[in-house]
């Protein structure tokens, strides 16, 4: 804004205010709401200046999708094979209010097993973006009053880590959650 003020020669009005039309672009691919800090400096003719900060919220998406998996077992939070698992889906506007209707695509991917002590990037974003990776299960569900449910099931003998992804078909947002699924009696 400092450069803008110098270039435009803007000065404060008699009430000490000036209107600034500054567009704040959201970074492409941002995962959710962002908070930014705007710092302004107002210079007096003597060269002295005043500094002020204001926090602004930037919404890179018009709508947001969320998902909630069931809790799983009490000891480890694992889900079991051969059981249908309902996934609650929500679709909200940028103010957090339910979207009256929409469509969400939900998908289940198998991801690499990893022991608890292993460190390193998961590269889970690659699963959501990979063109050649096919989900194990997928479904499109209609959202009514901001809510929908999608069921998935992993059959024995499969087990391991899975990624559940929900994508707003009319928007640009997606969300995901990793879940562990194991055989009954072997979980953990």
Coordinates of C-alpha atoms in Angstrom, one line a residue:
X1 CA 0.0 0.0 0.0
X2 CA 2.9 2.3 0.7
X3 CA 4.0 2.2 -2.9
X4 CA 0.4 2.5 -4.0
X5 CA 0.0 5.7 -1.9
X6 CA 3.2 7.2 -3.3
X7 CA 2.3 6.4 -6.8
X8 CA -1.3 7.6 -6.6
X9 CA -0.6 10.5 -4.3
X10 CA -3.5 9.5 -2.1
X11 CA -4.0 11.6 1.0
X12 CA -6.3 11.2 4.0
X13 CA -9.6 13.1 4.0
X14 CA -10.7 15.5 6.7
X15 CA -11.8 12.6 8.9
X16 CA -8.4 10.9 8.6
X17 CA -9.5 8.1 6.2
X18 CA -8.7 7.0 2.7
X19 CA -10.4 4.3 0.7
X20 CA -8.1 1.7 -0.7
X21 CA -9.3 -0.9 -3.2
X22 CA -6.8 -3.7 -2.7
X23 CA -7.5 -7.1 -4.2
X24 CA -6.0 -9.9 -2.1
X25 CA -5.6 -13.0 -4.3
X26 CA -5.8 -16.4 -2.5
X27 CA -2.9 -18.7 -3.4
X28 CA -3.9 -21.4 -5.8
X29 CA -4.4 -24.8 -4.2
X30 CA -4.9 -23.4 -0.7
X31 CA -6.5 -26.1 1.5
X32 CA -8.9 -23.9 3.4
X33 CA -9.6 -20.4 4.8
X34 CA -6.5 -18.3 5.2
X35 CA -5.7 -15.5 7.6
X36 CA -3.6 -12.6 6.5
X37 CA -2.3 -9.5 8.2
X38 CA -2.4 -6.2 6.4
X39 CA 0.2 -3.6 7.6
X40 CA -0.5 0.0 6.7
X41 CA 1.8 3.0 7.2
X42 CA 0.5 6.6 6.9
X43 CA 3.1 9.2 6.4
X44 CA 2.9 12.8 7.6
X45 CA 4.6 15.6 5.5
X46 CA 7.4 15.7 8.1
X47 CA 8.3 12.1 7.3
X48 CA 7.0 10.7 10.6
X49 CA 4.5 7.8 10.1
X50 CA 1.9 5.7 11.9
X51 CA 1.6 1.9 11.6
X52 CA -1.5 -0.2 11.9
X53 CA -2.3 -3.8 11.5
X54 CA -5.5 -5.5 10.5
X55 CA -6.3 -9.2 10.2
X56 CA -8.3 -10.3 7.2
X57 CA -9.8 -13.7 6.3
X58 CA -9.3 -14.9 2.7
X59 CA -11.5 -17.6 1.3
X60 CA -9.9 -19.4 -1.7
X61 CA -13.0 -21.5 -2.2
X62 CA -16.7 -20.5 -2.3
X63 CA -17.7 -23.8 -0.7
X64 CA -16.0 -26.3 1.6
X65 CA -16.6 -30.0 1.9
X66 CA -15.8 -32.0 5.1
X67 CA -16.0 -35.6 6.2
X68 CA -16.3 -37.4 9.4
X69 CA -15.6 -41.1 9.8
X70 CA -16.9 -43.3 12.6
X71 CA -14.6 -43.6 15.6
X72 CA -13.5 -47.2 15.2
X73 CA -12.5 -49.4 18.2
X74 CA -11.9 -47.8 21.6
X75 CA -8.3 -48.9 21.9
X76 CA -6.9 -47.8 18.6
X77 CA -9.6 -46.1 16.5
X78 CA -9.3 -48.9 13.8
X79 CA -12.2 -49.8 11.7
X80 CA -12.9 -53.5 10.8
X81 CA -13.1 -55.3 7.5
X82 CA -16.4 -56.8 6.3
X83 CA -18.4 -53.9 7.9
X84 CA -20.1 -51.0 6.1
X85 CA -18.7 -47.7 7.4
X86 CA -20.9 -44.7 7.1
X87 CA -19.0 -41.5 6.3
X88 CA -20.8 -38.2 7.2
X89 CA -20.2 -35.5 4.5
X90 CA -20.9 -31.8 4.9
X91 CA -21.0 -29.0 2.4
X92 CA -20.7 -25.5 3.7
X93 CA -20.4 -22.0 2.3
X94 CA -17.4 -19.8 3.1
X95 CA -19.3 -18.4 6.1
X96 CA -19.8 -22.0 7.6
X97 CA -23.5 -22.2 6.7
X98 CA -24.9 -25.4 5.1
X99 CA -25.2 -25.4 1.4
X100 CA -28.9 -26.2 0.5
X101 CA -27.9 -28.8 -2.1
X102 CA -24.9 -30.1 -4.0
X103 CA -23.1 -33.2 -5.1
X104 CA -20.0 -34.7 -3.4
X105 CA -17.8 -37.4 -4.9
X106 CA -16.3 -39.7 -2.2
X107 CA -13.5 -42.1 -2.9
X108 CA -11.5 -44.8 -1.0
X109 CA -7.8 -45.4 -1.9
X110 CA -5.4 -48.0 -0.5
X111 CA -2.1 -46.3 0.7
X112 CA 1.2 -47.8 1.7
X113 CA 1.6 -49.4 5.1
X114 CA 3.9 -47.6 7.4
X115 CA 5.1 -48.5 10.9
X116 CA 4.6 -46.0 13.7
X117 CA 8.3 -45.2 13.9
X118 CA 8.8 -44.5 10.2
X119 CA 9.0 -40.8 9.4
X120 CA 8.7 -39.0 6.1
X121 CA 6.2 -37.3 3.8
X122 CA 3.1 -39.3 3.0
X123 CA 2.6 -37.6 -0.3
X124 CA -1.2 -38.1 0.2
X125 CA -1.9 -35.1 -2.1
X126 CA -0.5 -37.3 -4.9
X127 CA -3.3 -39.8 -4.4
X128 CA -6.0 -37.1 -4.8
X129 CA -4.3 -35.7 -7.9
X130 CA -3.0 -38.8 -9.6
X131 CA -4.6 -39.4 -13.0
X132 CA -3.6 -43.1 -13.2
X133 CA -4.5 -44.1 -9.7
X134 CA -7.9 -45.6 -9.5
X135 CA -9.9 -45.6 -6.2
X136 CA -11.0 -48.9 -4.7
X137 CA -14.5 -47.5 -4.2
X138 CA -16.2 -44.3 -5.3
X139 CA -19.6 -42.8 -5.1
X140 CA -21.4 -39.6 -5.9
X141 CA -24.0 -38.6 -3.3
X142 CA -26.5 -35.8 -3.3
X143 CA -26.2 -33.3 -0.5
X144 CA -29.4 -31.9 1.1
X145 CA -29.2 -29.1 3.6
X146 CA -25.5 -29.4 3.8
X147 CA -25.4 -33.1 4.8
X148 CA -25.0 -36.5 3.1
X149 CA -23.7 -40.0 4.0
X150 CA -21.5 -42.3 1.9
X151 CA -20.8 -45.9 3.0
X152 CA -17.6 -47.9 2.2
X153 CA -16.5 -51.4 3.0
X154 CA -13.2 -53.2 2.9
X155 CA -13.5 -57.0 2.5
X156 CA -11.2 -59.6 4.2
X157 CA -8.4 -60.4 3.4
X158 CA -7.5 -56.8 2.7
X159 CA -6.3 -54.6 5.5
X160 CA -4.0 -51.6 6.1
X161 CA -4.1 -47.8 5.7
X162 CA -6.7 -46.2 3.5
X163 CA -7.4 -42.6 2.4
X164 CA -11.0 -41.4 2.2
X165 CA -11.4 -38.3 -0.1
X166 CA -14.5 -36.1 -0.5
X167 CA -14.6 -33.7 -3.4
X168 CA -17.2 -31.0 -4.0
X169 CA -18.4 -31.6 -7.6
X170 CA -19.6 -28.0 -8.1
X171 CA -16.7 -26.4 -6.3
X172 CA -12.9 -26.5 -6.0
X173 CA -12.5 -27.9 -2.4
X174 CA -11.7 -31.4 -1.3
X175 CA -10.9 -33.0 2.0
X176 CA -9.4 -36.3 3.1
X177 CA -8.8 -38.5 6.1
X178 CA -6.5 -41.5 6.7
X179 CA -8.0 -44.5 8.4
X180 CA -6.7 -47.9 9.5
X181 CA -8.8 -51.0 8.7
X182 CA -8.0 -54.5 10.0
X183 CA -9.5 -57.9 10.4
X184 CA -11.8 -58.6 13.4
X185 CA -9.7 -60.1 16.2
X186 CA -6.4 -58.9 14.6
X187 CA -7.0 -55.1 14.8
X188 CA -3.9 -53.5 16.2

